[in-house]
PDB file of C-alpha atoms in Angstrom:
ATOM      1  CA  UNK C 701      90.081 -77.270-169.028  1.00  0.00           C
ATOM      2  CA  UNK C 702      90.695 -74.231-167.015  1.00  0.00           C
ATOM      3  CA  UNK C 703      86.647 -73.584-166.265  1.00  0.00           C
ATOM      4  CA  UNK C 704      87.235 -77.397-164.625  1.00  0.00           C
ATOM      5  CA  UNK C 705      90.690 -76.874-162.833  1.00  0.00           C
ATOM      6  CA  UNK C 706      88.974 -73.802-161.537  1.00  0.00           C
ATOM      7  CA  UNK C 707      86.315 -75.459-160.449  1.00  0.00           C
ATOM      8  CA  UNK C 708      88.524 -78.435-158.827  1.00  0.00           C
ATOM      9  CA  UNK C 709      91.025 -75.742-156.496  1.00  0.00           C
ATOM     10  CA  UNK C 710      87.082 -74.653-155.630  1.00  0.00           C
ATOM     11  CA  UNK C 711      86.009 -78.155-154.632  1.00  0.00           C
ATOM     12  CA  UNK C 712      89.178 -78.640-152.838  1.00  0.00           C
ATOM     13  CA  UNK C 713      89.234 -75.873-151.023  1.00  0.00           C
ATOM     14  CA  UNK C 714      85.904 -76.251-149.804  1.00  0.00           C
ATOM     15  CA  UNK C 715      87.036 -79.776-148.780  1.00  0.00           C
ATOM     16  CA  UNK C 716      90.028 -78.695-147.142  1.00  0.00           C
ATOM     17  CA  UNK C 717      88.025 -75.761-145.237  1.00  0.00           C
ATOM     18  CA  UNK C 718      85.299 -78.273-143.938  1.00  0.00           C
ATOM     19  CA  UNK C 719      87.954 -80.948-143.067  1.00  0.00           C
ATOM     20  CA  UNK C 720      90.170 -78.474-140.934  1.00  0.00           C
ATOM     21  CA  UNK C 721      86.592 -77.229-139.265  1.00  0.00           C
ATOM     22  CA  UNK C 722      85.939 -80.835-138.623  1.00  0.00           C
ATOM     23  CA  UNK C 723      89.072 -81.906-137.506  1.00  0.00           C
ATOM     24  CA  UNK C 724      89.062 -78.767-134.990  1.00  0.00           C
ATOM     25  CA  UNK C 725      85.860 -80.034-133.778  1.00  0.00           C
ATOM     26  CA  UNK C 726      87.040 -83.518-133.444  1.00  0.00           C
ATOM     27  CA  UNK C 727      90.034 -82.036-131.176  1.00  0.00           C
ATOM     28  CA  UNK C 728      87.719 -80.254-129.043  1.00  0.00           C
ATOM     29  CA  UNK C 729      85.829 -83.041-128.398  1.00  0.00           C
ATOM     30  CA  UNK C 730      88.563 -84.946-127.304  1.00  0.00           C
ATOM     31  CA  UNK C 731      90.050 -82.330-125.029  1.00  0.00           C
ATOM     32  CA  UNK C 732      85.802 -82.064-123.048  1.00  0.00           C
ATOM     33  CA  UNK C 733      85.572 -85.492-123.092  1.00  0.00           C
ATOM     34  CA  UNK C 734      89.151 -86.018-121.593  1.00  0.00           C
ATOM     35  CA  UNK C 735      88.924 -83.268-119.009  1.00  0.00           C
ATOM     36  CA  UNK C 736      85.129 -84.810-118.430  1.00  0.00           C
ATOM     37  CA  UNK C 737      86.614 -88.684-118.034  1.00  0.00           C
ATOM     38  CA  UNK C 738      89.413 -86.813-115.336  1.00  0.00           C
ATOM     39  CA  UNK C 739      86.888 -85.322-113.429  1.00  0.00           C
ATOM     40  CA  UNK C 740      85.162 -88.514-113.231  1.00  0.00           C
ATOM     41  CA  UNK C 741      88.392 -90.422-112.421  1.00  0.00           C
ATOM     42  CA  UNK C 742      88.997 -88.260-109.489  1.00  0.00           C
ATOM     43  CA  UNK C 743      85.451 -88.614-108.033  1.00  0.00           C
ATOM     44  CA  UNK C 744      85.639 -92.301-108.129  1.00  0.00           C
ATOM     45  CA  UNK C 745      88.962 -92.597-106.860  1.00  0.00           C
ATOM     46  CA  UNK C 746      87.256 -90.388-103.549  1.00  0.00           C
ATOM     47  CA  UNK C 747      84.295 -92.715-103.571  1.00  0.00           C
ATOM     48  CA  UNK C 748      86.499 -96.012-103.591  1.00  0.00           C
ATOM     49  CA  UNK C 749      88.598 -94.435-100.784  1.00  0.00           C
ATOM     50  CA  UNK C 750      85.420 -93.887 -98.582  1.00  0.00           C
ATOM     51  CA  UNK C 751      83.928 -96.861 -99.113  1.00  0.00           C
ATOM     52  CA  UNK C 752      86.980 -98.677 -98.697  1.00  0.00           C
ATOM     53  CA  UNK C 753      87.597 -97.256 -95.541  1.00  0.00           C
ATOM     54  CA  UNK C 754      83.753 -97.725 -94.066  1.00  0.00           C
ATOM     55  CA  UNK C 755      84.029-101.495 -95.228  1.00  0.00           C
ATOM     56  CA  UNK C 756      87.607-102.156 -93.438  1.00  0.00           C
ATOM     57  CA  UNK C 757      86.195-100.114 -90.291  1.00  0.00           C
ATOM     58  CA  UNK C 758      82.748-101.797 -90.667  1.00  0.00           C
ATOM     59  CA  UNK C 759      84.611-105.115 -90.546  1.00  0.00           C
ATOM     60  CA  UNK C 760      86.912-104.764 -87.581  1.00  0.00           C
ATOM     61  CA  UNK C 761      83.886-102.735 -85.667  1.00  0.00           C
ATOM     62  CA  UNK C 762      81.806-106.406 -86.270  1.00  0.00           C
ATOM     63  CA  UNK C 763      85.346-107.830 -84.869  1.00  0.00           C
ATOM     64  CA  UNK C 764      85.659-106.275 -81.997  1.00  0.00           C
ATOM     65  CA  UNK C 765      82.196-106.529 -81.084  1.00  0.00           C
ATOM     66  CA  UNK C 766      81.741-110.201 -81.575  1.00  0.00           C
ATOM     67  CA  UNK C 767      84.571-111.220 -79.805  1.00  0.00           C
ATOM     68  CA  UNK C 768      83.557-108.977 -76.497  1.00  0.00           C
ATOM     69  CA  UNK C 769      80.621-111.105 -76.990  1.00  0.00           C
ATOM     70  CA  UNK C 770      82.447-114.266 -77.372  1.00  0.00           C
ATOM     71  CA  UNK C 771      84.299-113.551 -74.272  1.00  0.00           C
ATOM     72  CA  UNK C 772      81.695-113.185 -72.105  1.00  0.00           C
ATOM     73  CA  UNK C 773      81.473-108.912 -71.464  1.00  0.00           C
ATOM     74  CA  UNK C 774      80.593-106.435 -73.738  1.00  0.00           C
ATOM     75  CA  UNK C 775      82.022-103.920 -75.311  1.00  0.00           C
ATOM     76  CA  UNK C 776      80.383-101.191 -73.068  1.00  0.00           C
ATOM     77  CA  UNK C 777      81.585-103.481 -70.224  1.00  0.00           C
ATOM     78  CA  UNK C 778      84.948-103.220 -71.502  1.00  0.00           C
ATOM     79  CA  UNK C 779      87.885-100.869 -69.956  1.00  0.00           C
ATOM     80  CA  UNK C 780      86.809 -97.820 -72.388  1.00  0.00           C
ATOM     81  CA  UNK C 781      86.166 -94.959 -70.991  1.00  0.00           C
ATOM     82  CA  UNK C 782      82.757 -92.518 -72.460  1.00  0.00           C
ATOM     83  CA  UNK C 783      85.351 -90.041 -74.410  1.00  0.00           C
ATOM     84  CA  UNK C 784      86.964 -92.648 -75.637  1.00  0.00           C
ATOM     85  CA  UNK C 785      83.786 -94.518 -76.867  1.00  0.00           C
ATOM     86  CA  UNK C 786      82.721 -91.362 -78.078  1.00  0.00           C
ATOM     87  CA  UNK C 787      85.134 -90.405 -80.238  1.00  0.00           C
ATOM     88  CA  UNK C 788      84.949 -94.017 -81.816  1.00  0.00           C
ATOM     89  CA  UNK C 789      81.053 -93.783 -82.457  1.00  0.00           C
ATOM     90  CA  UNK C 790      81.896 -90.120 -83.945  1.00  0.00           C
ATOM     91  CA  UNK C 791      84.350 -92.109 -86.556  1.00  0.00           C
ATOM     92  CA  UNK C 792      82.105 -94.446 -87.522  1.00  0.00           C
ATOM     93  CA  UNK C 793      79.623 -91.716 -87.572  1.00  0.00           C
ATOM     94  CA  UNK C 794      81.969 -89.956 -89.770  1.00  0.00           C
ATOM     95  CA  UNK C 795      81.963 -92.789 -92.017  1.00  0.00           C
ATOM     96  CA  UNK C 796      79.304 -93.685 -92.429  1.00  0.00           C
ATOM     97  CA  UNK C 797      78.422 -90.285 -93.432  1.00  0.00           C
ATOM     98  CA  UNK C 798      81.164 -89.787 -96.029  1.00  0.00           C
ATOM     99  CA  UNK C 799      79.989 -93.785 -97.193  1.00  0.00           C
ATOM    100  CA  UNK C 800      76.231 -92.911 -97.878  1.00  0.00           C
ATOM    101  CA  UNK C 801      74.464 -95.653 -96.303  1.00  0.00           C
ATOM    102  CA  UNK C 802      71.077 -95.087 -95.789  1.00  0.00           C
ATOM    103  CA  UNK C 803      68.848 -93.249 -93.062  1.00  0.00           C
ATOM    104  CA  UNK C 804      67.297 -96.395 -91.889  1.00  0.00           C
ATOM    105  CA  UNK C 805      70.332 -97.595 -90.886  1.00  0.00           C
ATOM    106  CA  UNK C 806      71.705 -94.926 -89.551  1.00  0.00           C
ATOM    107  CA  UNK C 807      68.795 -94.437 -87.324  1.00  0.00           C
ATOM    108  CA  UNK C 808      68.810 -98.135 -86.341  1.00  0.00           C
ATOM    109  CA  UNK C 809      72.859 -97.858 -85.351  1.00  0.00           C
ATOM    110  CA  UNK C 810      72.267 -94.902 -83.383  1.00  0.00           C
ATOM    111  CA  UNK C 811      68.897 -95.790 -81.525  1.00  0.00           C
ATOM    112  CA  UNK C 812      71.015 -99.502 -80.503  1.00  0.00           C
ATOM    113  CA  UNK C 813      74.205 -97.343 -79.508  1.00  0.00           C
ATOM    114  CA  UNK C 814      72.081 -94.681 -77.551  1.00  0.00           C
ATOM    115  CA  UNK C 815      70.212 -97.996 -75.473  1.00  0.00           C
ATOM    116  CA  UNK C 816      73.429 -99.233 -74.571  1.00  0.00           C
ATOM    117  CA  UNK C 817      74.962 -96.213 -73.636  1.00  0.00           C
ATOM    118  CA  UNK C 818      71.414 -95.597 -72.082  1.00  0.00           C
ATOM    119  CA  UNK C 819      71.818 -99.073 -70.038  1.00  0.00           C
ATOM    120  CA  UNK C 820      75.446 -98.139 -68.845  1.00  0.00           C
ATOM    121  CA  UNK C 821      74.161 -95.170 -67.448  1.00  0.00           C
ATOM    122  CA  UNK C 822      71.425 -97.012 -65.283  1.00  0.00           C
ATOM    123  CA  UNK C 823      74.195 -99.185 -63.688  1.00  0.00           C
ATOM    124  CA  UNK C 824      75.831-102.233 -65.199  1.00  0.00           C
ATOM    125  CA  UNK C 825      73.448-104.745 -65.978  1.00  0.00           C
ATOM    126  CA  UNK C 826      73.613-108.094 -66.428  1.00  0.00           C
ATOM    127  CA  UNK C 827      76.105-109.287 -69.640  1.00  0.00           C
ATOM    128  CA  UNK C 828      73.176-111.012 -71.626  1.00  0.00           C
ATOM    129  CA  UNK C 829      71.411-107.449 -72.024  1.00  0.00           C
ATOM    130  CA  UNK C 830      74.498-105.970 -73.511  1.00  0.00           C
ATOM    131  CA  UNK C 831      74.593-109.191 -75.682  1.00  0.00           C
ATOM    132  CA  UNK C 832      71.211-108.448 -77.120  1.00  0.00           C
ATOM    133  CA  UNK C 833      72.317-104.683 -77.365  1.00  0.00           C
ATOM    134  CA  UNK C 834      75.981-105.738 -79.108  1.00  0.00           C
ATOM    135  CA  UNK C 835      73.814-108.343 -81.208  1.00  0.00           C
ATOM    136  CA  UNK C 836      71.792-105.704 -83.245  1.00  0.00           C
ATOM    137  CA  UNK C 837      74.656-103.516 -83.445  1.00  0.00           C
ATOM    138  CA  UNK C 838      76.288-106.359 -85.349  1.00  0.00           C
ATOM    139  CA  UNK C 839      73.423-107.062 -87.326  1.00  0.00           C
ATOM    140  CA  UNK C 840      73.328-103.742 -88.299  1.00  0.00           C
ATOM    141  CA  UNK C 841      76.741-103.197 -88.628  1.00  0.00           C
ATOM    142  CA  UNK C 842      77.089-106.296 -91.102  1.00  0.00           C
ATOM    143  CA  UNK C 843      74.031-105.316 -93.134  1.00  0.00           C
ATOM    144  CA  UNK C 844      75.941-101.803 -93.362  1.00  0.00           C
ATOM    145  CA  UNK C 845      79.491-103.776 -94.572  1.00  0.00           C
ATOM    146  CA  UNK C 846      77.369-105.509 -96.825  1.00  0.00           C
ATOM    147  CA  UNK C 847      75.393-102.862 -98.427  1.00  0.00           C
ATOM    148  CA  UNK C 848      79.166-100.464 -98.520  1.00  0.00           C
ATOM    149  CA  UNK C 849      80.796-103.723-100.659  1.00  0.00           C
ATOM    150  CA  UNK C 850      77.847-103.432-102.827  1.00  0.00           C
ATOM    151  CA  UNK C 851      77.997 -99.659-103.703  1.00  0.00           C
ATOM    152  CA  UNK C 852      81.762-100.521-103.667  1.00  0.00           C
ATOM    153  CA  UNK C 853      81.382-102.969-106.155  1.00  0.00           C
ATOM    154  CA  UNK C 854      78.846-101.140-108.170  1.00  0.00           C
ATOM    155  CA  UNK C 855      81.112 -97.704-108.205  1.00  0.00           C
ATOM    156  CA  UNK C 856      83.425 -99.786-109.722  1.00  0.00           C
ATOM    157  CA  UNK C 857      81.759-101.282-112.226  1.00  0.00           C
ATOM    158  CA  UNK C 858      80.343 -97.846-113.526  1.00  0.00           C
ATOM    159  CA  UNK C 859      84.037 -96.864-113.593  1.00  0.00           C
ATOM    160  CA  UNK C 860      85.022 -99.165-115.681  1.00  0.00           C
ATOM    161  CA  UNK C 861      81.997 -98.828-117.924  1.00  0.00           C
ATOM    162  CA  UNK C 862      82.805 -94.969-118.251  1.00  0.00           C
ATOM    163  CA  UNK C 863      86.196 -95.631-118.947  1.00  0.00           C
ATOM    164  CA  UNK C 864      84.995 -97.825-121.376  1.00  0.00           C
ATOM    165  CA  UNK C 865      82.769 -95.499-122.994  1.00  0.00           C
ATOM    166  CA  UNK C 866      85.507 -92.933-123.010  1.00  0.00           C
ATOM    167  CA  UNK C 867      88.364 -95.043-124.853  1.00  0.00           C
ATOM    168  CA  UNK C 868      85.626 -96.022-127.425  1.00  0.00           C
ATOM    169  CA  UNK C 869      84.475 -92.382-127.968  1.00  0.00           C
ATOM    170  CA  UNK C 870      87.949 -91.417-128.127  1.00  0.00           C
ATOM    171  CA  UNK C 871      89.172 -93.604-130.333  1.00  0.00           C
ATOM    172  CA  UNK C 872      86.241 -92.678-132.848  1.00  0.00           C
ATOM    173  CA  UNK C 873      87.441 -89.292-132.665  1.00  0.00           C
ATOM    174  CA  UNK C 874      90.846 -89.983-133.091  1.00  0.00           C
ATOM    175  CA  UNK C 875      89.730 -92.242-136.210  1.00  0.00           C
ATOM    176  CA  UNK C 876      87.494 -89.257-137.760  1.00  0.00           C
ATOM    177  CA  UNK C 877      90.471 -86.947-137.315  1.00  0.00           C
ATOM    178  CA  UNK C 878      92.796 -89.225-139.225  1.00  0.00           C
ATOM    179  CA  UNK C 879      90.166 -90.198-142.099  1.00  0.00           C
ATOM    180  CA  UNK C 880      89.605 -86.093-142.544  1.00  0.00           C
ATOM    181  CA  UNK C 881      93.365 -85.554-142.461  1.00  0.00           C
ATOM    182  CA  UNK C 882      94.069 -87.953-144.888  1.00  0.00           C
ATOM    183  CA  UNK C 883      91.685 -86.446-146.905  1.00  0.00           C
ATOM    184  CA  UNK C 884      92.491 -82.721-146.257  1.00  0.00           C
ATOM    185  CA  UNK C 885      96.238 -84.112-147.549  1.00  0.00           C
ATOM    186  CA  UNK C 886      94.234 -86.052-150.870  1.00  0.00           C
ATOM    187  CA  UNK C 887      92.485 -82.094-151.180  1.00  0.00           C
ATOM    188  CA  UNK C 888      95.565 -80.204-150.743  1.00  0.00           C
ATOM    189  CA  UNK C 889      97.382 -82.267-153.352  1.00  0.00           C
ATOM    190  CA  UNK C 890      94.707 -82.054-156.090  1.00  0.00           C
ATOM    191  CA  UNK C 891      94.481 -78.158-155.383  1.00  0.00           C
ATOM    192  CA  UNK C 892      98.099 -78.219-156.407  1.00  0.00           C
TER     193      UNK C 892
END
């Protein structure tokens, strides 16, 4: 009887020494994953900002443009003066940088800006040739709103799909540590 008590304190003591390395392993786990599913919180919630921002100035950039069409000048025709045109190409340059769209369209926005600004430095010529101009911008421009809401829409999706992943993996942990706990406790009490 006392060669199998003996040999039960062993047992449990092995059990309680695995369970408590276990359960310490489990708890580290959670803490990576945690500080892992915070780190990719915070780069999301940058991404969604950018591409937030170059869909909303995409949009009213297609806005303005189309209704300077509409209206019969251009927007290169319009009051603005080169700084100031500037300074709004650099902020949609900006971005559209920060919003990863691709080189292709980059290159096509910037070739159609640089032929207008190109034009207005010939003289003013007639309004359809800044339609055809303001035209491709907007073309361009769209295609660029459109292809922002996608990654937009697809950054979000893996978001939620990571957060996802996380809450399940978490909550597996957090199940593990409970089932070794409760039998650390079953252990401790037959050690007794």
């Amino acid at each position: 009887a006392i060669e199998k008590a003996a040999s039960d304190i062993e047992e449990a003591t092995t059990k309680i020494d695995g369970g408590a390395a276990q359960i310490s392993s489990d708890e580290a786990d959670v803490r990576d994953a945690t500080l892992i599913r915070k780190k990719e919180r915070g780069e999301f919630e940058i991404a969604e900002k950018e591409l937030v921002q170059a869909v909303d100035m995409l949009s009213r950039a297609v806005n303005i443009i189309e209704r300077e069409m509409q209206g019969g000048s251009s927007l290169v025709q319009a009051a603005v003066s080169t700084e100031d045109l500037d300074s709004v190409l650099a902020g949609v340059g900006a971005v559209i940088d920060a919003a990863s769209f691709s080189d292709a369209d980059k290159s096509r926005l910037a070739s159609l800006i640089q032929s207008a600004q190109d034009a207005e430095d010939a003289g003013a010529p007639a309004p359809d040739a800044y339609k055809s101009h303001s035209g491709g911008i907007v073309d361009v421009l769209t295609k660029m709103k459109d292809d922002a809401e996608a990654q937009l829409s697809e950054e979000r999706k893996a978001e939620k799909e990571s957060n996802h992943n996380y809450e399940m993996l978490k909550l597996s942990l957090e199940d593990a540590i409970a089932a070794d706990n409760k039998e650390m406790d079953e252990a401790k009490a037959n050690e007794g």
